[in-house]
Coordinates of N, CA, C and O in Angstrom, one line a residue:
K607 N 9.0 21.8 -14.0 CA 8.6 22.2 -15.4 C 7.2 22.9 -15.3 O 6.8 23.3 -16.4
G608 N 6.6 23.0 -14.1 CA 5.3 23.7 -14.1 C 4.1 22.9 -14.6 O 3.1 23.4 -14.8
L609 N 4.3 21.6 -14.8 CA 3.2 20.7 -15.3 C 2.1 20.6 -14.2 O 1.0 20.4 -14.6
L610 N 2.5 20.6 -13.0 CA 1.6 20.5 -11.9 C 1.5 21.9 -11.1 O 2.6 22.4 -10.7
K611 N 0.4 22.4 -11.0 CA 0.2 23.7 -10.3 C 0.1 23.5 -8.8 O -0.4 22.4 -8.3
P612 N 0.4 24.5 -8.0 CA 0.3 24.4 -6.5 C -1.1 24.0 -6.1 O -2.1 24.5 -6.7
G613 N -1.2 23.1 -5.2 CA -2.5 22.6 -4.7 C -3.3 21.8 -5.7 O -4.5 21.5 -5.4
S614 N -2.8 21.4 -6.8 CA -3.6 20.8 -7.9 C -3.7 19.2 -7.8 O -4.5 18.6 -8.4
V615 N -2.8 18.6 -7.0 CA -2.9 17.1 -6.9 C -3.8 16.7 -5.7 O -3.4 16.6 -4.6
R616 N -5.0 16.5 -6.1 CA -6.0 16.1 -5.1 C -6.1 14.5 -5.0 O -6.5 14.0 -4.0
R617 N -5.8 13.9 -6.2 CA -6.0 12.4 -6.3 C -4.8 11.9 -7.1 O -4.7 12.3 -8.3
A618 N -4.0 11.0 -6.6 CA -2.9 10.4 -7.3 C -3.0 8.9 -7.2 O -3.5 8.3 -6.2
A619 N -2.5 8.2 -8.2 CA -2.4 6.8 -8.2 C -1.0 6.3 -8.4 O -0.2 7.0 -9.1
I620 N -0.7 5.2 -7.8 CA 0.7 4.6 -7.9 C 0.5 3.2 -8.4 O -0.2 2.4 -7.7
V621 N 0.9 2.9 -9.6 CA 0.8 1.6 -10.2 C 2.0 0.8 -9.7 O 3.2 1.2 -9.9
G622 N 1.8 -0.3 -9.0 CA 2.8 -1.2 -8.5 C 3.7 -0.5 -7.5 O 4.9 -0.3 -7.8
P623 N 3.2 -0.2 -6.3 CA 4.0 0.6 -5.4 C 5.2 -0.2 -4.8 O 6.1 0.4 -4.3
G624 N 5.2 -1.5 -4.8 CA 6.3 -2.3 -4.3 C 6.2 -2.5 -2.9 O 5.5 -1.8 -2.1
L625 N 6.9 -3.6 -2.5 CA 7.0 -4.0 -1.1 C 8.4 -4.4 -0.8 O 8.9 -5.3 -1.4
D626 N 9.1 -3.6 0.0 CA 10.6 -3.8 0.2 C 10.8 -4.6 1.5 O 10.2 -4.2 2.5
F627 N 11.6 -5.6 1.4 CA 12.0 -6.3 2.6 C 13.5 -6.3 2.7 O 14.1 -6.7 3.7
A628 N 14.2 -5.8 1.7 CA 15.7 -5.7 1.7 C 16.1 -4.6 0.7 O 15.5 -4.4 -0.3
D629 N 17.1 -3.9 1.1 CA 17.7 -2.9 0.2 C 18.3 -3.7 -1.0 O 19.0 -4.6 -0.8
K630 N 17.9 -3.3 -2.2 CA 18.2 -4.1 -3.3 C 19.7 -3.9 -3.8 O 20.2 -4.8 -4.4
D631 N 20.3 -2.8 -3.4 CA 21.7 -2.6 -3.8 C 22.7 -3.4 -2.9 O 23.6 -4.0 -3.4
V632 N 22.5 -3.3 -1.6 CA 23.4 -3.9 -0.7 C 22.9 -5.2 -0.1 O 23.7 -6.0 0.3
G633 N 21.6 -5.3 0.0 CA 21.0 -6.5 0.6 C 20.7 -6.5 2.0 O 20.6 -7.5 2.7
F634 N 20.4 -5.3 2.6 CA 20.0 -5.2 4.0 C 18.6 -5.9 4.1 O 17.7 -5.6 3.4
D635 N 18.5 -6.8 5.2 CA 17.2 -7.4 5.4 C 16.9 -7.4 6.8 O 16.2 -8.3 7.3
F636 N 17.3 -6.4 7.6 CA 17.1 -6.4 9.0 C 15.8 -5.7 9.4 O 15.4 -5.6 10.6
Y637 N 15.1 -5.1 8.5 CA 13.9 -4.4 8.9 C 12.6 -5.1 8.3 O 12.7 -5.8 7.3
P638 N 11.5 -4.8 8.9 CA 10.3 -5.5 8.4 C 9.8 -5.0 7.0 O 10.3 -4.0 6.5
L639 N 8.9 -5.7 6.4 CA 8.4 -5.3 5.1 C 7.9 -3.9 5.2 O 7.3 -3.5 6.2
Q640 N 8.1 -3.2 4.1 CA 7.6 -1.8 4.0 C 7.3 -1.4 2.6 O 7.9 -2.0 1.7
T641 N 6.5 -0.4 2.4 CA 6.3 0.2 1.1 C 6.7 1.6 1.2 O 6.1 2.4 2.0
L642 N 7.7 2.0 0.5 CA 8.3 3.3 0.6 C 7.7 4.3 -0.4 O 7.4 5.5 -0.1
Q643 N 7.4 3.8 -1.7 CA 7.0 4.8 -2.7 C 5.8 5.6 -2.4 O 5.8 6.8 -2.6
P644 N 4.7 5.1 -1.8 CA 3.6 5.9 -1.6 C 3.9 7.0 -0.6 O 3.4 8.2 -0.7
F645 N 4.7 6.7 0.4 CA 5.1 7.8 1.4 C 6.1 8.8 0.8 O 6.0 10.0 1.1
A646 N 7.0 8.3 -0.1 CA 7.9 9.2 -0.8 C 7.1 10.2 -1.7 O 7.4 11.4 -1.7
V647 N 6.1 9.7 -2.4 CA 5.3 10.5 -3.2 C 4.5 11.5 -2.4 O 4.5 12.7 -2.7
L648 N 3.9 11.1 -1.4 CA 3.1 12.0 -0.5 C 4.0 13.1 0.1 O 3.6 14.2 0.2
D649 N 5.1 12.6 0.6 CA 6.1 13.6 1.3 C 6.5 14.6 0.2 O 6.6 15.8 0.5
S650 N 6.9 14.2 -1.0 CA 7.3 15.1 -2.0 C 6.2 16.1 -2.5 O 6.5 17.3 -2.7
L651 N 5.1 15.5 -2.7 CA 3.9 16.4 -3.2 C 3.7 17.5 -2.1 O 3.4 18.6 -2.5
T652 N 3.7 17.1 -0.9 CA 3.5 18.0 0.2 C 4.6 19.1 0.3 O 4.3 20.3 0.4
R653 N 5.8 18.6 0.2 CA 7.0 19.5 0.3 C 7.0 20.6 -0.9 O 7.3 21.7 -0.7
L654 N 6.5 20.1 -2.0 CA 6.5 21.0 -3.2 C 5.2 21.9 -3.3 O 5.1 22.6 -4.2
G655 N 4.3 21.7 -2.3 CA 3.1 22.5 -2.3 C 2.1 22.1 -3.4 O 1.3 22.9 -3.8
L656 N 2.2 20.9 -3.8 CA 1.3 20.5 -4.9 C 0.0 19.9 -4.4 O -0.9 19.6 -5.2
T657 N -0.1 19.7 -3.1 CA -1.3 19.1 -2.5 C -2.2 20.2 -2.0 O -1.8 21.3 -1.6
P658 N -3.5 20.0 -2.0 CA -4.5 21.0 -1.5 C -4.3 21.1 0.0 O -3.9 20.2 0.7
S659 N -4.5 22.3 0.5 CA -4.3 22.5 1.9 C -5.6 23.3 2.4 O -6.0 24.2 1.8
P660 N -6.1 22.9 3.5 CA -5.8 21.7 4.3 C -6.4 20.5 3.6 O -7.1 20.6 2.6
G661 N -6.0 19.3 4.1 CA -6.6 18.1 3.6 C -5.5 17.2 3.0 O -5.2 16.2 3.5
G662 N -4.9 17.6 1.9 CA -4.0 16.7 1.3 C -4.6 15.8 0.3 O -5.9 15.7 0.2
P663 N -3.8 15.1 -0.5 CA -4.4 14.2 -1.5 C -4.8 12.9 -1.1 O -4.4 12.4 0.0
E664 N -5.6 12.2 -1.9 CA -5.9 10.8 -1.8 C -4.9 10.1 -2.6 O -4.6 10.5 -3.8
I665 N -4.3 9.0 -2.1 CA -3.3 8.2 -2.8 C -3.9 6.8 -3.0 O -4.2 6.1 -2.0
V666 N -4.1 6.4 -4.2 CA -4.7 5.1 -4.5 C -3.6 4.2 -5.1 O -2.9 4.6 -6.1
L667 N -3.3 3.1 -4.5 CA -2.3 2.2 -4.9 C -3.0 1.1 -5.7 O -4.0 0.5 -5.3
L668 N -2.4 0.8 -6.9 CA -3.0 -0.2 -7.8 C -2.0 -1.3 -8.0 O -0.8 -1.1 -8.4
D669 N -2.4 -2.5 -7.6 CA -1.4 -3.6 -7.7 C -2.2 -4.9 -7.8 O -3.4 -5.0 -7.5
I670 N -1.5 -6.0 -8.3 CA -2.1 -7.3 -8.4 C -1.5 -8.3 -7.3 O -2.0 -9.4 -7.2
S671 N -0.6 -7.8 -6.6 CA 0.1 -8.7 -5.6 C -0.7 -8.8 -4.3 O -1.0 -7.8 -3.6
P672 N -1.2 -10.0 -4.0 CA -1.9 -10.2 -2.7 C -1.1 -9.7 -1.5 O -1.7 -9.2 -0.5
R673 N 0.2 -9.9 -1.5 CA 1.1 -9.5 -0.4 C 1.0 -7.9 -0.2 O 0.9 -7.5 0.9
I674 N 1.1 -7.2 -1.3 CA 1.1 -5.7 -1.2 C -0.3 -5.3 -0.8 O -0.4 -4.4 0.1
I675 N -1.3 -5.9 -1.4 CA -2.7 -5.5 -1.0 C -2.9 -5.7 0.5 O -3.5 -4.9 1.2
D676 N -2.5 -6.9 1.0 CA -2.7 -7.2 2.4 C -1.9 -6.3 3.3 O -2.4 -5.8 4.3
H677 N -0.6 -6.0 2.9 CA 0.2 -5.1 3.7 C -0.4 -3.7 3.8 O -0.5 -3.2 4.9
V678 N -0.9 -3.2 2.8 CA -1.4 -1.8 2.8 C -2.8 -1.9 3.6 O -3.1 -1.0 4.4
T679 N -3.6 -2.9 3.4 CA -4.8 -3.0 4.1 C -4.6 -3.1 5.6 O -5.3 -2.5 6.4
Q680 N -3.6 -3.9 6.0 CA -3.2 -3.9 7.4 C -2.7 -2.6 8.0 O -3.1 -2.2 9.1
A681 N -1.9 -1.9 7.2 CA -1.4 -0.6 7.6 C -2.6 0.4 7.8 O -2.6 1.1 8.8
R682 N -3.5 0.3 6.9 CA -4.7 1.2 7.0 C -5.5 0.9 8.3 O -6.0 1.7 9.0
A683 N -5.7 -0.4 8.6 CA -6.4 -0.9 9.7 C -5.7 -0.4 11.0 O -6.4 0.1 11.9
R684 N -4.4 -0.4 11.1 CA -3.7 0.1 12.2 C -3.8 1.7 12.3 O -4.0 2.2 13.4
A685 N -3.9 2.3 11.1 CA -4.0 3.8 11.1 C -5.4 4.2 11.7 O -5.5 5.3 12.3
V686 N -6.4 3.4 11.4 CA -7.7 3.7 12.0 C -7.7 3.7 13.5 O -8.4 4.5 14.2
K687 N -6.7 2.9 14.1 CA -6.5 2.9 15.5 C -5.5 3.9 15.9 O -4.9 3.8 17.0
N688 N -5.1 4.8 15.0 CA -4.2 5.9 15.3 C -2.7 5.4 15.4 O -2.0 6.0 16.1
V689 N -2.4 4.4 14.7 CA -1.0 3.9 14.7 C -0.4 4.2 13.3 O -1.0 3.9 12.3
G690 N 0.7 4.9 13.4 CA 1.4 5.4 12.2 C 2.1 4.2 11.5 O 1.9 3.1 11.8
Y691 N 3.0 4.6 10.6 CA 3.7 3.6 9.7 C 5.2 3.9 9.8 O 5.6 5.1 9.5
T692 N 6.0 3.0 10.2 CA 7.4 3.2 10.4 C 8.1 2.9 9.1 O 8.0 1.8 8.5
L693 N 8.9 3.9 8.6 CA 9.7 3.7 7.4 C 11.2 3.6 7.8 O 11.7 4.5 8.5
N694 N 11.9 2.6 7.4 CA 13.3 2.3 7.7 C 14.1 2.7 6.5 O 13.9 2.2 5.4
L695 N 15.1 3.6 6.7 CA 15.8 4.2 5.6 C 17.3 4.0 5.7 O 18.0 4.9 6.2
P696 N 17.8 2.9 5.3 CA 19.3 2.7 5.3 C 20.0 3.4 4.2 O 19.4 3.5 3.1
L697 N 21.1 4.0 4.5 CA 21.9 4.6 3.5 C 23.3 4.0 3.5 O 24.1 4.2 4.4
P698 N 23.6 3.1 2.5 CA 24.9 2.4 2.5 C 26.1 3.3 2.6 O 26.2 4.3 1.8
R699 N 27.0 3.0 3.4 CA 28.3 3.8 3.6 C 29.2 3.6 2.4 O 30.0 4.5 2.1
S700 N 29.1 2.5 1.7 CA 30.0 2.2 0.6 C 29.7 3.0 -0.7 O 30.6 3.0 -1.6
T701 N 28.6 3.7 -0.7 CA 28.3 4.5 -1.9 C 28.6 5.9 -1.7 O 28.3 6.5 -0.7
P702 N 29.4 6.5 -2.7 CA 29.7 8.0 -2.5 C 28.5 8.8 -2.9 O 28.3 9.2 -4.1
W703 N 27.6 9.1 -2.0 CA 26.4 9.8 -2.3 C 26.6 11.3 -2.6 O 27.4 12.0 -2.0
L704 N 25.9 11.8 -3.6 CA 25.9 13.2 -3.9 C 25.3 14.0 -2.7 O 24.4 13.4 -2.1
P705 N 25.8 15.2 -2.5 CA 25.2 15.9 -1.4 C 23.7 16.1 -1.5 O 23.0 16.1 -0.4
E706 N 23.1 16.2 -2.7 CA 21.7 16.4 -2.9 C 20.9 15.1 -2.4 O 19.8 15.2 -1.9
V707 N 21.5 14.0 -2.7 CA 20.9 12.7 -2.3 C 20.9 12.6 -0.8 O 19.9 12.2 -0.2
R708 N 22.0 12.9 -0.2 CA 22.1 12.8 1.3 C 21.1 13.8 1.9 O 20.5 13.5 2.9
E709 N 21.0 15.0 1.4 CA 20.1 16.0 1.9 C 18.6 15.5 1.8 O 17.8 15.6 2.7
Y710 N 18.3 14.9 0.6 CA 17.0 14.3 0.5 C 16.7 13.2 1.5 O 15.7 13.1 2.2
W711 N 17.7 12.3 1.7 CA 17.6 11.2 2.7 C 17.4 11.8 4.1 O 16.6 11.3 4.9
Q712 N 18.1 12.9 4.4 CA 18.0 13.5 5.8 C 16.6 14.1 6.0 O 16.1 14.2 7.1
R713 N 16.0 14.6 4.9 CA 14.7 15.3 5.0 C 13.5 14.3 4.8 O 12.4 14.7 5.2
F714 N 13.7 13.2 4.2 CA 12.7 12.3 3.8 C 11.7 12.0 5.0 O 12.1 11.7 6.0
G715 N 10.4 12.3 4.7 CA 9.4 12.0 5.7 C 9.1 13.2 6.6 O 8.1 13.1 7.4
D716 N 9.8 14.3 6.6 CA 9.5 15.4 7.5 C 8.2 16.1 7.3 O 7.7 16.8 8.1
Q717 N 7.6 15.9 6.1 CA 6.3 16.5 5.8 C 5.1 15.6 6.2 O 4.0 16.1 6.3
I718 N 5.4 14.4 6.4 CA 4.3 13.4 6.7 C 4.5 12.7 8.1 O 3.6 11.9 8.5
G719 N 5.6 13.0 8.8 CA 5.8 12.3 10.0 C 7.0 12.9 10.8 O 7.3 14.1 10.6
A720 N 7.6 12.1 11.6 CA 8.7 12.6 12.5 C 9.7 11.4 12.7 O 9.3 10.3 12.6
P721 N 10.9 11.8 12.9 CA 12.0 10.8 13.1 C 11.6 10.0 14.4 O 11.0 10.5 15.3
V722 N 12.0 8.7 14.4 CA 11.9 7.9 15.6 C 13.2 7.3 15.8 O 14.0 7.0 14.9
P723 N 13.5 7.0 17.1 CA 14.8 6.4 17.4 C 15.0 5.1 16.8 O 14.0 4.3 16.7
V724 N 16.2 4.8 16.4 CA 16.5 3.5 15.8 C 17.9 3.1 16.2 O 18.8 3.9 16.2
T725 N 18.0 1.8 16.5 CA 19.3 1.2 16.8 C 19.6 0.0 15.9 O 19.0 -1.0 16.2
P726 N 20.3 0.2 14.9 CA 20.6 -0.9 14.0 C 21.5 -1.9 14.6 O 22.3 -1.6 15.5
P727 N 21.5 -3.2 14.2 CA 22.4 -4.1 14.7 C 23.9 -3.6 14.4 O 24.1 -2.9 13.4
A728 N 24.8 -4.0 15.2 CA 26.2 -3.4 15.1 C 26.8 -3.7 13.7 O 27.4 -2.8 13.2
A729 N 26.6 -4.9 13.2 CA 27.1 -5.2 11.9 C 26.5 -4.3 10.8 O 27.2 -3.9 9.9
I730 N 25.2 -3.9 10.9 CA 24.6 -3.0 10.0 C 25.1 -1.6 10.1 O 25.3 -0.9 9.2
A731 N 25.3 -1.2 11.4 CA 25.8 0.2 11.6 C 27.1 0.4 11.0 O 27.4 1.6 10.6
E732 N 27.9 -0.6 10.8 CA 29.2 -0.4 10.1 C 29.0 -0.3 8.6 O 29.8 0.4 8.0
L733 N 27.9 -0.8 8.1 CA 27.7 -0.8 6.6 C 26.8 0.3 6.2 O 26.8 0.7 5.0
A734 N 26.0 0.9 7.1 CA 25.0 1.9 6.6 C 24.6 2.8 7.8 O 24.6 2.4 8.9
E735 N 24.3 4.0 7.4 CA 23.6 4.9 8.3 C 22.1 4.5 8.2 O 21.6 4.0 7.2
L736 N 21.4 4.7 9.3 CA 20.0 4.3 9.3 C 19.2 5.4 10.0 O 19.5 5.9 11.1
R737 N 18.1 5.8 9.3 CA 17.1 6.7 9.9 C 15.8 5.9 9.8 O 15.5 5.1 9.0
S738 N 14.9 6.2 10.8 CA 13.5 5.8 10.7 C 12.6 6.9 10.9 O 12.9 7.8 11.7
V739 N 11.5 6.9 10.2 CA 10.5 7.9 10.3 C 9.2 7.3 10.5 O 8.9 6.2 9.9
R740 N 8.4 7.8 11.4 CA 7.0 7.3 11.7 C 6.1 8.3 11.0 O 5.9 9.4 11.4
A741 N 5.5 7.8 9.9 CA 4.4 8.6 9.2 C 3.2 8.6 10.1 O 2.8 7.6 10.7
R742 N 2.6 9.8 10.1 CA 1.4 9.9 10.9 C 0.2 9.0 10.4 O 0.1 8.8 9.2
A743 N -0.6 8.6 11.3 CA -1.7 7.7 11.0 C -2.6 8.4 10.0 O -3.2 7.8 9.0
A744 N -2.8 9.7 10.1 CA -3.6 10.5 9.1 C -3.1 10.3 7.7 O -3.9 10.3 6.8
E745 N -1.8 10.3 7.6 CA -1.2 10.2 6.2 C -1.4 8.8 5.7 O -1.7 8.6 4.5
V746 N -1.4 7.8 6.5 CA -1.6 6.4 6.1 C -3.1 6.2 5.6 O -3.4 5.6 4.6
R747 N -4.0 6.9 6.4 CA -5.4 6.8 6.0 C -5.7 7.5 4.7 O -6.8 7.2 4.1
R748 N -4.8 8.3 4.1 CA -5.0 8.9 2.8 C -4.9 7.9 1.7 O -5.3 8.1 0.6
M749 N -4.3 6.7 2.1 CA -4.0 5.7 1.1 C -5.0 4.6 1.0 O -5.5 4.2 2.1
S750 N -5.3 4.2 -0.2 CA -6.2 3.0 -0.3 C -5.5 2.1 -1.4 O -4.5 2.5 -2.0
V751 N -5.9 0.9 -1.4 CA -5.3 -0.1 -2.4 C -6.4 -0.8 -3.1 O -7.4 -1.1 -2.5
S752 N -6.2 -1.0 -4.4 CA -7.1 -1.7 -5.3 C -6.4 -2.8 -6.0 O -5.3 -2.5 -6.6
N753 N -7.1 -3.9 -6.2 CA -6.5 -5.0 -7.0 C -6.8 -4.7 -8.4 O -7.9 -5.0 -8.9
V754 N -5.8 -4.2 -9.1 CA -6.0 -3.8 -10.5 C -4.8 -4.2 -11.3 O -3.7 -3.9 -11.0
N755 N -5.1 -4.9 -12.4 CA -4.1 -5.3 -13.4 C -4.1 -4.2 -14.4 O -5.0 -4.1 -15.2
I756 N -3.1 -3.3 -14.4 CA -3.1 -2.1 -15.3 C -3.1 -2.5 -16.7 O -3.5 -1.6 -17.6
V757 N -2.7 -3.7 -17.1 CA -2.7 -4.1 -18.5 C -4.2 -4.3 -19.0 O -4.6 -4.0 -20.1
T758 N -5.0 -4.9 -18.1 CA -6.3 -5.3 -18.5 C -7.4 -4.6 -17.8 O -8.6 -4.8 -18.1
Q759 N -7.1 -3.7 -16.9 CA -8.2 -3.1 -16.1 C -7.9 -1.6 -15.9 O -6.7 -1.2 -16.0
R760 N -8.9 -0.9 -15.5 CA -8.7 0.5 -15.1 C -9.8 0.8 -14.0 O -10.8 0.1 -14.0
L761 N -9.6 1.8 -13.2 CA -10.6 2.2 -12.2 C -11.5 3.1 -12.9 O -11.1 4.1 -13.6
D762 N -12.8 2.9 -12.6 CA -13.8 3.9 -13.1 C -14.1 4.9 -11.9 O -13.7 4.6 -10.8
G763 N -14.7 5.9 -12.3 CA -15.0 6.9 -11.2 C -14.1 8.2 -11.4 O -13.7 8.5 -12.5
E764 N -13.9 8.8 -10.3 CA -13.2 10.1 -10.3 C -11.8 9.9 -10.9 O -11.0 9.1 -10.5
P765 N -11.4 10.7 -11.9 CA -10.1 10.6 -12.5 C -9.0 11.1 -11.6 O -9.3 11.8 -10.6
F766 N -7.8 10.8 -12.0 CA -6.6 11.2 -11.2 C -5.9 12.4 -11.8 O -5.9 12.7 -13.0
D767 N -5.3 13.2 -10.9 CA -4.5 14.3 -11.3 C -3.1 13.9 -11.7 O -2.3 14.6 -12.4
L768 N -2.7 12.7 -11.1 CA -1.3 12.2 -11.3 C -1.3 10.7 -11.2 O -2.0 10.2 -10.3
V769 N -0.7 10.0 -12.1 CA -0.5 8.6 -12.1 C 1.0 8.3 -12.2 O 1.7 8.8 -13.1
I770 N 1.6 7.5 -11.3 CA 3.0 7.2 -11.3 C 3.1 5.7 -11.5 O 2.5 4.9 -10.7
A771 N 3.9 5.3 -12.4 CA 4.2 3.8 -12.6 C 5.8 3.7 -12.8 O 6.3 4.0 -13.8
T772 N 6.4 3.3 -11.7 CA 7.9 3.2 -11.6 C 8.3 1.8 -11.7 O 7.8 1.0 -10.9
N773 N 9.2 1.4 -12.6 CA 9.7 0.0 -12.7 C 8.6 -1.0 -12.8 O 8.6 -2.1 -12.2
V774 N 7.5 -0.7 -13.6 CA 6.4 -1.6 -13.8 C 6.3 -1.9 -15.3 O 6.3 -3.1 -15.6
L775 N 6.3 -0.9 -16.1 CA 6.0 -1.2 -17.5 C 7.2 -1.9 -18.2 O 6.9 -2.6 -19.2
I776 N 8.3 -1.9 -17.6 CA 9.5 -2.7 -18.2 C 9.2 -4.2 -18.2 O 9.9 -4.9 -19.0
Y777 N 8.3 -4.7 -17.4 CA 8.0 -6.1 -17.4 C 7.0 -6.6 -18.5 O 6.8 -7.7 -18.6
Y778 N 6.5 -5.6 -19.2 CA 5.5 -5.9 -20.2 C 6.1 -5.8 -21.6 O 7.0 -5.0 -21.8
D779 N 5.6 -6.6 -22.6 CA 6.0 -6.4 -24.0 C 5.4 -5.1 -24.5 O 4.6 -4.5 -23.8
T780 N 5.7 -4.8 -25.8 CA 5.2 -3.5 -26.4 C 3.7 -3.5 -26.4 O 3.1 -2.4 -26.1
F781 N 3.0 -4.5 -26.8 CA 1.6 -4.5 -26.8 C 1.0 -4.3 -25.4 O 0.1 -3.5 -25.3
E782 N 1.5 -5.0 -24.4 CA 1.0 -4.9 -23.0 C 1.3 -3.5 -22.5 O 0.4 -2.9 -21.8
Q783 N 2.4 -2.9 -22.9 CA 2.7 -1.5 -22.5 C 1.7 -0.6 -23.1 O 1.2 0.4 -22.4
A784 N 1.3 -0.8 -24.3 CA 0.3 0.1 -25.0 C -1.0 0.0 -24.3 O -1.7 1.0 -24.1
L785 N -1.4 -1.2 -23.9 CA -2.7 -1.4 -23.2 C -2.6 -0.7 -21.8 O -3.6 -0.1 -21.4
A786 N -1.5 -0.9 -21.1 CA -1.4 -0.3 -19.8 C -1.4 1.3 -19.9 O -2.1 1.9 -19.2
M787 N -0.7 1.8 -20.9 CA -0.7 3.3 -21.1 C -2.1 3.8 -21.5 O -2.5 4.8 -21.0
S788 N -2.9 3.0 -22.2 CA -4.2 3.3 -22.6 C -5.1 3.4 -21.3 O -5.9 4.3 -21.1
N789 N -4.9 2.4 -20.4 CA -5.7 2.4 -19.2 C -5.3 3.5 -18.3 O -6.2 4.1 -17.6
I790 N -4.0 3.8 -18.2 CA -3.6 4.9 -17.4 C -4.1 6.2 -17.9 O -4.7 7.1 -17.1
E791 N -4.0 6.4 -19.2 CA -4.6 7.7 -19.8 C -6.1 7.8 -19.5 O -6.5 8.9 -19.2
A792 N -6.8 6.7 -19.6 CA -8.3 6.8 -19.4 C -8.6 7.2 -17.9 O -9.7 7.6 -17.6
M793 N -7.7 6.9 -17.0 CA -7.9 7.3 -15.6 C -7.5 8.7 -15.2 O -7.7 9.1 -14.1
L794 N -6.8 9.4 -16.1 CA -6.4 10.7 -15.9 C -7.4 11.8 -16.2 O -8.1 11.6 -17.2
K795 N -7.4 12.9 -15.5 CA -8.2 14.1 -15.9 C -7.6 14.6 -17.2 O -6.4 14.5 -17.4
P796 N -8.4 15.3 -18.0 CA -7.8 16.0 -19.1 C -6.7 16.9 -18.7 O -6.8 17.7 -17.8
G797 N -5.5 16.8 -19.4 CA -4.4 17.7 -19.1 C -3.6 17.3 -17.9 O -2.6 17.9 -17.5
A798 N -4.0 16.2 -17.2 CA -3.3 15.7 -16.0 C -2.0 15.0 -16.4 O -1.8 14.6 -17.5

C-alpha cells in the first residue's frame, strides 16, 4: 500500500515476539526453543527494500516473559561471539499449502542467513518437510529485548518507524487494549 517507503524502517519494535517450542498446528516438538517473528520481520523488511542500506534496522523486542527475555539475551551473547541463530521451519505435509505459502517457506531467511543441513527424525520426515536457516550473527545483534508491559509501559527515547503486535492484544479487555494502543502510538514517529 506504500505506507512504508524504501529504506524508511530504521527502528522497529515487536510486541510479544513469542517463543516457539512446538508447531502449534501439528504439535512438532523436536527442535529447540526459538523465536521466529523477529527474524521473519527482519527478513521481510530486507526483502522488500524497506531497511536502510547499508546497515539495516534495529529491532527492539518488547515482552514481559522472563523466558523470552532470557532467550533473546542468550542469543545476543552468542552473536557477540559470532554465532548465528538457527531457525527450524517445519512444513506439515498434511496441509494443502498454497503455492505462495510454499514459495515463502522456501525463501524464508535468505535475506538474513543461509540454509543449513538438517536431518529430522524419521517419524517427523513422514509428517513434515523441514528446512533450517542459520541467521547471521550480525542480524541477531540488530535485536535487543526490553522488559515492557505494553499495557502499562512504553519505551522513552528514539521513536519507532514500525511497531508490530501479533496475537497480543487479543488477550486484553477493551480498556487494556486502549491503553496498549496509546502506548504503542506514543512510541511511533509521526506518520509511522
